[in-house]
Short mmCIF file of C-alpha atoms and ligand atoms in Angstrom, two decimals:
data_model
loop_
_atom_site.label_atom_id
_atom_site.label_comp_id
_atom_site.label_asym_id
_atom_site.label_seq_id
_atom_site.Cartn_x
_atom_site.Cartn_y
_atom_site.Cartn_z
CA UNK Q 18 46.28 30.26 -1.23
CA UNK Q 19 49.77 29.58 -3.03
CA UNK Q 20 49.03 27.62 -6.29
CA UNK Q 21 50.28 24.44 -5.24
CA UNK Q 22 48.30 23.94 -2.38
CA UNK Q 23 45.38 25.32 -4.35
CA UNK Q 24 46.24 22.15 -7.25
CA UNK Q 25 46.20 19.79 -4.27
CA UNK Q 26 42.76 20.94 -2.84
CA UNK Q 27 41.53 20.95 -6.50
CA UNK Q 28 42.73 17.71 -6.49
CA UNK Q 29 41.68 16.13 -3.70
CA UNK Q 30 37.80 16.99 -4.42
CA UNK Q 31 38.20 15.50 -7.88
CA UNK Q 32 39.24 12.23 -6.38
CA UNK Q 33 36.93 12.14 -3.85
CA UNK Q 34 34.11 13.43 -6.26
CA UNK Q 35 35.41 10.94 -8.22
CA UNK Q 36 35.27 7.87 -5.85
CA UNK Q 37 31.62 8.80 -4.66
CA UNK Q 38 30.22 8.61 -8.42
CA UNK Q 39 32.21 5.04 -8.70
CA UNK Q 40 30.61 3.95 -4.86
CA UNK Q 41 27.07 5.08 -6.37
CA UNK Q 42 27.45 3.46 -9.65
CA UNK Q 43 28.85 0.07 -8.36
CA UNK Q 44 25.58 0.58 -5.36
CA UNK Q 45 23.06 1.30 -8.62
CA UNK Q 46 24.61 -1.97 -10.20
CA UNK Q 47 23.98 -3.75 -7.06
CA UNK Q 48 20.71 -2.58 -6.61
CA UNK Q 49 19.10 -3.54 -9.80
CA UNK Q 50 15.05 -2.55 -10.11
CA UNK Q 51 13.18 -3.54 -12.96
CA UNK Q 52 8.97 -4.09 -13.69
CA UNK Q 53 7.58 -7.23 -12.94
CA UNK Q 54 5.27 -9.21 -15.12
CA UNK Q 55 1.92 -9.77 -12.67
CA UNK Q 56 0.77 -13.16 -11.34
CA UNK Q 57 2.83 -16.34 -11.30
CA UNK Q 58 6.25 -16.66 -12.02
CA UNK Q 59 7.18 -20.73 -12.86
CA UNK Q 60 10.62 -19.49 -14.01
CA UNK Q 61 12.10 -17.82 -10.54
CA UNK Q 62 12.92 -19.87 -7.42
CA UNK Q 63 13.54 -18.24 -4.49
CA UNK Q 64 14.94 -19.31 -0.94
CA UNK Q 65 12.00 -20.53 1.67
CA UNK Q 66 11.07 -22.39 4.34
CA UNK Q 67 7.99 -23.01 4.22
CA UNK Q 68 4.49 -23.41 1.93
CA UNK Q 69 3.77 -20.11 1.75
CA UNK Q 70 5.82 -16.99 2.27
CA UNK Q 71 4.66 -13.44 2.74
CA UNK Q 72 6.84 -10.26 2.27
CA UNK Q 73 4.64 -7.43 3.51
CA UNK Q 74 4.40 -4.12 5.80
CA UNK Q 75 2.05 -3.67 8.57
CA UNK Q 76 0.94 0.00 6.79
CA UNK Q 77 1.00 -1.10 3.42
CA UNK Q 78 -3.19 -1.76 2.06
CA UNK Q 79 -2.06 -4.04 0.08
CA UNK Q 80 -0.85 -6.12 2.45
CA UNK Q 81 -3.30 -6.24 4.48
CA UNK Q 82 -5.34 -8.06 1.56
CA UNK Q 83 -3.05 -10.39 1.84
CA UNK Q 84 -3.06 -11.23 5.49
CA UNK Q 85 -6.81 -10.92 5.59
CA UNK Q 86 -7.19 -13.32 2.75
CA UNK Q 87 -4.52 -15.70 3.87
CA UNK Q 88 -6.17 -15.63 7.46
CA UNK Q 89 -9.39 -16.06 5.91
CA UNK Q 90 -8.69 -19.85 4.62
CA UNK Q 91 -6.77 -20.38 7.48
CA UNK Q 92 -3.53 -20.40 5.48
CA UNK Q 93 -0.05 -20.65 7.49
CA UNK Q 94 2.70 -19.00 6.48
CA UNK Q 95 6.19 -17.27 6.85
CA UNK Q 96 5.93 -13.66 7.76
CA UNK Q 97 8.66 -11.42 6.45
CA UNK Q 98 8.45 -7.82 7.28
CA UNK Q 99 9.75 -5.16 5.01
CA UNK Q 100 9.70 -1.95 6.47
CA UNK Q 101 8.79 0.91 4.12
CA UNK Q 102 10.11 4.04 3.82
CA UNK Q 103 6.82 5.79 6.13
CA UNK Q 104 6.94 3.35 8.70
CA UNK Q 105 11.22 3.78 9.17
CA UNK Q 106 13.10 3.48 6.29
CA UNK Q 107 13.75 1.66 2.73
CA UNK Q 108 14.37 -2.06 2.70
CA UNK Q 109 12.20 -2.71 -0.40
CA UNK Q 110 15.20 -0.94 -2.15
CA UNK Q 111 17.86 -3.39 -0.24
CA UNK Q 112 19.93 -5.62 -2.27
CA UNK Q 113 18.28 -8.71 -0.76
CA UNK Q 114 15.24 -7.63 -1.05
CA UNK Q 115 15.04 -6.23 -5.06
CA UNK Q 116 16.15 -10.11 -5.65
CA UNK Q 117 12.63 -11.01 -4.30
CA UNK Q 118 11.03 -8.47 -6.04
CA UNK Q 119 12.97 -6.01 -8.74
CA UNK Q 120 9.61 -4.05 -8.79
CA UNK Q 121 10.61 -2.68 -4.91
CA UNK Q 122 7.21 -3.34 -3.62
CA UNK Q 123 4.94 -4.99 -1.39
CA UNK Q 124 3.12 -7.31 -0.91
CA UNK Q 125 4.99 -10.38 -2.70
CA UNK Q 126 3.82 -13.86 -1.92
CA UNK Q 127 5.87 -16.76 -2.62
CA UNK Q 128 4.44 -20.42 -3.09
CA UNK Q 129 6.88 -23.23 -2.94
CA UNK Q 130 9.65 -20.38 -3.47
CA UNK Q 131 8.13 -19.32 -6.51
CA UNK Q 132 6.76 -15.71 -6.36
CA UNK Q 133 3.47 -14.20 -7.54
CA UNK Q 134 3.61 -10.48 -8.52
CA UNK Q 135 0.28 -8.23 -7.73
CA UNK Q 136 -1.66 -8.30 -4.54
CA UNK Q 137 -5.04 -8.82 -6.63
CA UNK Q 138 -3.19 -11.66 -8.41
CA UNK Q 139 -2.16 -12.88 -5.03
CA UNK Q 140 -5.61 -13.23 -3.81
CA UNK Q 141 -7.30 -15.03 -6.81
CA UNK Q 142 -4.01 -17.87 -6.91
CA UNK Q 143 -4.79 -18.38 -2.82
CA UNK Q 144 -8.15 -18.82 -3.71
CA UNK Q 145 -7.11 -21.14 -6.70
CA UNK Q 146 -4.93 -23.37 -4.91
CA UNK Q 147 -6.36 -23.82 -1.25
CA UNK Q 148 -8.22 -26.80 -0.51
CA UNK Q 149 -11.18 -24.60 0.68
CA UNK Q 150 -10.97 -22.05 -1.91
CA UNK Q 151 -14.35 -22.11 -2.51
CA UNK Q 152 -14.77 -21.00 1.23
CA UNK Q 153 -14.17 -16.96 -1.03
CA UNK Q 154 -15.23 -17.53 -4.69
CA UNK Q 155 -19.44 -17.49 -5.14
CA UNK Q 156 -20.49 -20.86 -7.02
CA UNK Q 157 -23.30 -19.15 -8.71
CA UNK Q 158 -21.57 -17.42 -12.10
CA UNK Q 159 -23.17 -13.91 -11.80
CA UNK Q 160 -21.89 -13.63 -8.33
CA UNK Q 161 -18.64 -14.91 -9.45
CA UNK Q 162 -18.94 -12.15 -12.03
CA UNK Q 163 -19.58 -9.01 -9.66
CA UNK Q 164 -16.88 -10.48 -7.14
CA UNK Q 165 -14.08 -10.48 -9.89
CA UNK Q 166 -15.57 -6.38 -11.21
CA UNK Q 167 -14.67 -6.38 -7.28
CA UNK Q 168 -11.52 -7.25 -6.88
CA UNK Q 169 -10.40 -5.41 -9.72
CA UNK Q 170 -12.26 -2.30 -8.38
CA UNK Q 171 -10.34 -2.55 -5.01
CA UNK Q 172 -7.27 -2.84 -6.70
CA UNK Q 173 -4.13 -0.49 -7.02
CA UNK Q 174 -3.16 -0.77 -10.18
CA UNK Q 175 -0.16 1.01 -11.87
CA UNK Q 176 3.06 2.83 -10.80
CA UNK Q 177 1.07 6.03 -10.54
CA UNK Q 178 -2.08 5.40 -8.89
CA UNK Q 179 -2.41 8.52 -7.35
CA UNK Q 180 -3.30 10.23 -10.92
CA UNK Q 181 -6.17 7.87 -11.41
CA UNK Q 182 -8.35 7.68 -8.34
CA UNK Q 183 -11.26 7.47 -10.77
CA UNK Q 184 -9.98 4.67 -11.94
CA UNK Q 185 -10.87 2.01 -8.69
CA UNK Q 186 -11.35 2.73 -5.30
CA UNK Q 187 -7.84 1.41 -4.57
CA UNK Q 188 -6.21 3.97 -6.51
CA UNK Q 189 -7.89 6.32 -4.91
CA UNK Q 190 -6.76 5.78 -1.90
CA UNK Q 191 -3.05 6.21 -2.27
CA UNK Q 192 -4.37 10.39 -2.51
CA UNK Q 193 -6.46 10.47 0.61
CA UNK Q 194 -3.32 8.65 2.14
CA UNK Q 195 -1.22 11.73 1.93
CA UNK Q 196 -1.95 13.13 5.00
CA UNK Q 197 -1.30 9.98 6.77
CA UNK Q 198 2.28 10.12 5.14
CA UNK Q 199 3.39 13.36 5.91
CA UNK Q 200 2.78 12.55 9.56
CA UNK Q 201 4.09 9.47 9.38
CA UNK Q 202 7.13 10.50 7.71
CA UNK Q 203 8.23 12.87 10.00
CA UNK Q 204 9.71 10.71 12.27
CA UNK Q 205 12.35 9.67 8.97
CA UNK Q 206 15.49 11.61 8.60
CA UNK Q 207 16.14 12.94 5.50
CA UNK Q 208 18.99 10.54 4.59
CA UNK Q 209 16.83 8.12 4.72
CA UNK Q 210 14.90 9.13 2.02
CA UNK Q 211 17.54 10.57 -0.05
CA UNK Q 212 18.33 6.93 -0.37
CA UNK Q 213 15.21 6.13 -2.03
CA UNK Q 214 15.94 9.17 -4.17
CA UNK Q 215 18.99 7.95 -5.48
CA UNK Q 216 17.90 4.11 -5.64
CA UNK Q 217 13.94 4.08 -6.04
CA UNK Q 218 12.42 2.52 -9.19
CA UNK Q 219 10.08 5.04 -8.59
CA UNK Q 220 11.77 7.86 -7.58
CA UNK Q 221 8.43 10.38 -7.79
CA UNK Q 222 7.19 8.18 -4.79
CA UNK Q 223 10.63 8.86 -3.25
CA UNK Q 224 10.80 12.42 -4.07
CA UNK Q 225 7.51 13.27 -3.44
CA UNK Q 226 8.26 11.88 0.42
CA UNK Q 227 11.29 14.09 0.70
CA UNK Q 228 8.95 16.83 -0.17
CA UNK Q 229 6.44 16.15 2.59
CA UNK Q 230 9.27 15.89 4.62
CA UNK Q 231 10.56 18.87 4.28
CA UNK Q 232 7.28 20.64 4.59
CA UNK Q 233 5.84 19.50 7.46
CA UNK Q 234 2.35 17.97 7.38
CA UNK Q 235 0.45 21.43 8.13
CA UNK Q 236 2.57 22.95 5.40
CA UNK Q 237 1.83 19.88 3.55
CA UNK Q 238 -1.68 20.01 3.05
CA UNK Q 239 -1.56 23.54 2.25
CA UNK Q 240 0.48 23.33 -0.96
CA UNK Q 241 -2.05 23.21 -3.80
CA UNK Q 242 -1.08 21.14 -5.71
CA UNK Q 243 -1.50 18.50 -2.61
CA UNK Q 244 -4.84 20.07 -1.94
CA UNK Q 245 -6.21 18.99 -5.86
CA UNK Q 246 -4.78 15.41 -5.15
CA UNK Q 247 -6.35 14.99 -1.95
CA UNK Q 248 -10.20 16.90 -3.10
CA UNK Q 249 -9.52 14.94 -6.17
CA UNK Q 250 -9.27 11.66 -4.42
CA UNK Q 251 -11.80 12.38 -2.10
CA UNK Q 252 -14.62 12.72 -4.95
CA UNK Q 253 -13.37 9.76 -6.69
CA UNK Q 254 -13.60 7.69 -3.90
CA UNK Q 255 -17.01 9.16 -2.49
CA UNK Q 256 -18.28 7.94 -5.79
CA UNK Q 257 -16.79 3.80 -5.68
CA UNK Q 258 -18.50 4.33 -2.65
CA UNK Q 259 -21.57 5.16 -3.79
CA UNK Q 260 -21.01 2.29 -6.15
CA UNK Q 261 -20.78 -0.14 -3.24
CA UNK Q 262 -24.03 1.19 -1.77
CA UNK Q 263 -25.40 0.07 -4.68
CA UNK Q 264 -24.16 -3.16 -4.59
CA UNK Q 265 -24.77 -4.36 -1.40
CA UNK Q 266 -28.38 -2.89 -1.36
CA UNK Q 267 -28.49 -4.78 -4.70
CA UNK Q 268 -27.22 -8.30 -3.21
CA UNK Q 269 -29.52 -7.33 -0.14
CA UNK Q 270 -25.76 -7.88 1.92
CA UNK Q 271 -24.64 -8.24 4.25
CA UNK Q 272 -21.72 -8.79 1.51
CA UNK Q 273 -20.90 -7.32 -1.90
CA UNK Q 274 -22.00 -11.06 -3.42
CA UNK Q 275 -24.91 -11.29 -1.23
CA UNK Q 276 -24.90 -14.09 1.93
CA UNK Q 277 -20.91 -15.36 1.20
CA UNK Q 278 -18.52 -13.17 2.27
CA UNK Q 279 -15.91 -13.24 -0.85
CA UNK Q 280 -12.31 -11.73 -2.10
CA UNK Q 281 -14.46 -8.53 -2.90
CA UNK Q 282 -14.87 -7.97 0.74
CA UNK Q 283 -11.22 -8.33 1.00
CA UNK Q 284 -10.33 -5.78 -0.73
CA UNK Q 285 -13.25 -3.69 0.09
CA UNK Q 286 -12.33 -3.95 4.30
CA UNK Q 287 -8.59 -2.90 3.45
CA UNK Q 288 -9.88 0.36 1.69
CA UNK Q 289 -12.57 1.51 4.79
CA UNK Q 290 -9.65 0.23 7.15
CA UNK Q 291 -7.64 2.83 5.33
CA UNK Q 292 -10.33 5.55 5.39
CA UNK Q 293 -10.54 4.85 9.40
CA UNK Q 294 -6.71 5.41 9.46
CA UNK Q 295 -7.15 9.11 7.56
CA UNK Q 296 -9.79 9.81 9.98
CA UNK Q 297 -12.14 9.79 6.29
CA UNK Q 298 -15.16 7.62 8.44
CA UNK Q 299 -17.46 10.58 9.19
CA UNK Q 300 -17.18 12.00 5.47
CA UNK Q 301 -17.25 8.98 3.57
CA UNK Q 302 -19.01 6.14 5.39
CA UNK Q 303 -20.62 6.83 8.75
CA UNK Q 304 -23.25 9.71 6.71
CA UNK Q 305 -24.34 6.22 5.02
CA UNK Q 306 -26.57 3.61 6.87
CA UNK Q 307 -25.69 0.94 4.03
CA UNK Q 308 -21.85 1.27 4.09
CA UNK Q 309 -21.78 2.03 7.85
CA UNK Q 310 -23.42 -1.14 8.41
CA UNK Q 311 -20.88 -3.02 6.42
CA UNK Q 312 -18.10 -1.29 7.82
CA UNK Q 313 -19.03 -2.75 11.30
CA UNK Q 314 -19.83 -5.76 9.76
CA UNK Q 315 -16.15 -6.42 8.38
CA UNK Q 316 -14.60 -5.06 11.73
CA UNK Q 317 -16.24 -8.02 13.62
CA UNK Q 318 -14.75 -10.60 11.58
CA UNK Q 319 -11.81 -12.51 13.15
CA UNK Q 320 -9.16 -12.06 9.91
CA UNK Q 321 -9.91 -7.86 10.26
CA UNK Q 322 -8.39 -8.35 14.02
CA UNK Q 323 -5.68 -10.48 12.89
CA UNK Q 324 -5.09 -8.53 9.51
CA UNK Q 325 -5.24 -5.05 10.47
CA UNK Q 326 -5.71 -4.00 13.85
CA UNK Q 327 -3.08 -6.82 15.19
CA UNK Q 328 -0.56 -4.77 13.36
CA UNK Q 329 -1.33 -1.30 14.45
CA UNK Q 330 1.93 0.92 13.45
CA UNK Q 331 2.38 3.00 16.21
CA UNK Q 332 3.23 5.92 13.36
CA UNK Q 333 -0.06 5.55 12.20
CA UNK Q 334 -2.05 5.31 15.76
CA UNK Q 335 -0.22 8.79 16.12
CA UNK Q 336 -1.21 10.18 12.28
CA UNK Q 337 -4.99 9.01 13.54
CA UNK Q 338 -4.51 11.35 16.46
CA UNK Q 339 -3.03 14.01 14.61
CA UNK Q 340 -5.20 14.06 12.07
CA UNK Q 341 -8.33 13.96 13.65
CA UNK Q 342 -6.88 17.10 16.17
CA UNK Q 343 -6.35 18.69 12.87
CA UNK Q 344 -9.74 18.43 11.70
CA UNK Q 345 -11.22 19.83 15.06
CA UNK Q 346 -9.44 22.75 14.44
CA UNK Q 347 -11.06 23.08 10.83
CA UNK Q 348 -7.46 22.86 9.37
CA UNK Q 349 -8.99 19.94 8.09
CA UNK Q 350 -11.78 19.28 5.20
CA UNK Q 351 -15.30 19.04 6.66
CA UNK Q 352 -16.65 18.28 3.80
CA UNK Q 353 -16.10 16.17 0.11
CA UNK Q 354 -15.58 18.66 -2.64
CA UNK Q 355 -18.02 19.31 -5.16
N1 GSH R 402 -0.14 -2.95 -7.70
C1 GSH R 402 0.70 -3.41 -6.62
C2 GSH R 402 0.99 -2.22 -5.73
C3 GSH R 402 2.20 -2.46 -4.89
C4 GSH R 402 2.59 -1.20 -4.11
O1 GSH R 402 2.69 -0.10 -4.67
N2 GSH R 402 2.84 -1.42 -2.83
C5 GSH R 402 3.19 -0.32 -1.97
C6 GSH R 402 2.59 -0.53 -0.60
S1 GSH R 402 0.82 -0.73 -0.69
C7 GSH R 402 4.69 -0.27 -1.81
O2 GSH R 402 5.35 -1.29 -1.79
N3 GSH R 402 5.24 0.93 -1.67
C8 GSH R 402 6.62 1.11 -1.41
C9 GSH R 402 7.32 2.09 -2.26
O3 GSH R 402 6.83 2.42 -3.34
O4 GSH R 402 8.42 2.50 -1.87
C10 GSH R 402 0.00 -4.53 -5.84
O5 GSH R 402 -1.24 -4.57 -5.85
O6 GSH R 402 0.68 -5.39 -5.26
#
């Protein structure tokens, strides 16, 4: 190539190099992501129409804490969907959206505009400032006591859950969701979550999707490190579930607090709705009378139908499938670690 055209080339990529580094700097600017302080925030005002206001995903668990509680006390509000990056691609990292919430998560609930950060913090202010609140809180102060261990315990608390799962059953079930992504995910083009790679708060979460992407969800569960998340998860959990056995055999049920069906059972039916969706059931629940019976128990209330199962992804109807396919030909665990 003569040298002059070879200078003009050479120039040309600088400037366009050049110009995609400014694009990405002034989008980063934009697209400002911060942590959140939890609970109630008096300070920030946000656009709404109504009383209440709920940013959530169908998938997300959290979420569905949220809509169970809300529909619990009867609660109307103003659904806003935010799709996530497994069920099609990443508006929590939007513009509009990180003005809601910086953190770039789910589920945030706004009262009177103002937004409360942390779906366990969600569910005690409901409970705090509903006419009926009592309707989920026990009276009786021990009860009181073993529903708040509860809701904590069903929590998912932290950036990182997934390196915890013996921490509370929620963050252990981020791990034994895995599988559940990497189907799910395979109907996202890898653009899509390059975005969340270049914008994420979090970018592990983001990185780690791009990963399962490219892998595949049989290769998936064959990498090992994948394979120690998901065994690791899976003991963790199996023992908060032996924990509930306890509990409920202790109350004499059919709740965790006895006769009153509470926030504990919230967060509880989220986390066996989620072990349903990772076809987990026959390993971690339906071997055990105690939980089994619970677990059908919290499917025949009204606000698991409205919920969960009223907002099905089709994604995850298909992981369920997959999954469970999977397992009958034993590329699947058959059994909990020990
Ligand atoms: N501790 C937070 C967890 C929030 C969270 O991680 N939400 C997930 C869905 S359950 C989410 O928004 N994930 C989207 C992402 O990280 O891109 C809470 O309880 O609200």
């Amino acid at each position: 190539m003569p040298t002059d055209l070879n200078t003009l080339v050479g120039g040309v990529a600088l400037f366009i190099a050049l110009l995609a580094l400014a694009l990405f700097l002034r989008e980063r600017a934009l697209r400002q992501t911060s942590e959140v302080p939890h609970g109630f925030q008096a300070q920030i005002s946000l656009p709404h129409q109504a009383q209440w206001t709920l940013y959530h995903n169908p998938f997300s668990l959290c979420s569905k804490k949220l809509r169970v509680c809300l529909t619990e006390y009867g609660v109307d509000y103003d659904s806003v969907v935010i799709e996530l990056i497994e069920t099609g691609y990443y508006q929590n990292i939007s513009r509009e959206f990180l003005k809601v919430n910086p953190a770039a998560t789910v589920p945030v609930l706004l009262h009177e505009g103002h937004p409360i950060y942390e779906s366990h913090e969600q569910l005690r202010y409901v409970a705090s400032m509903v006419k009926n609140g009592d309707l989920l809180l026990p009276r009786d102060a021990q009860a009181r006591q073993v529903m708040d261990a509860w809701v904590e315990k069903t929590s998912l608390l932290g950036d990182d859950p997934i390196s915890s799962p013996e921490a509370t059953a929620g963050n252990a079930a981020p791990g034994l969701t895995i599988p559940i992504f990497a189907s799910m995910v395979a109907n996202t083009p890898v653009r899509k979550i390059a975005e969340g790679v270049l914008f994420h708060r979090i970018k592990k979460r983001a990185i780690f999707f791009l990963l399962m992407k490219l892998s595949g969800l049989r290769k998936t569960l064959k990498l090992k490190p994948v394979v120690d998340i998901i065994n690791r998860s899976a003991i963790a959990m199996a023992a908060h579930i032996d924990e509930l056995e306890s509990a409920l055999e202790h109350s004499g049920g059919p709740w965790i607090c006895g006769d009153q069906f509470t926030l504990a059972d919230v967060g509880m039916m989220v986390i066996l709705d989620r072990l349903r969706e990772g076809d987990w059931l026959d390993l971690l629940v339906q071997r055990r009378p105690v939980i089994f019976d619970y677990w059908i128990a919290l499917q025949q209330r009204p606000s698991y139908q409205i919920g969960c199962v009223s907002f099905a992804h089709p994604r995850v109807t298909d992981a369920t499938v997959e999954l469970a396919a999977l397992k009958k030909a034993s590329l699947w665990p058959s059994n909990i670690p020990s």
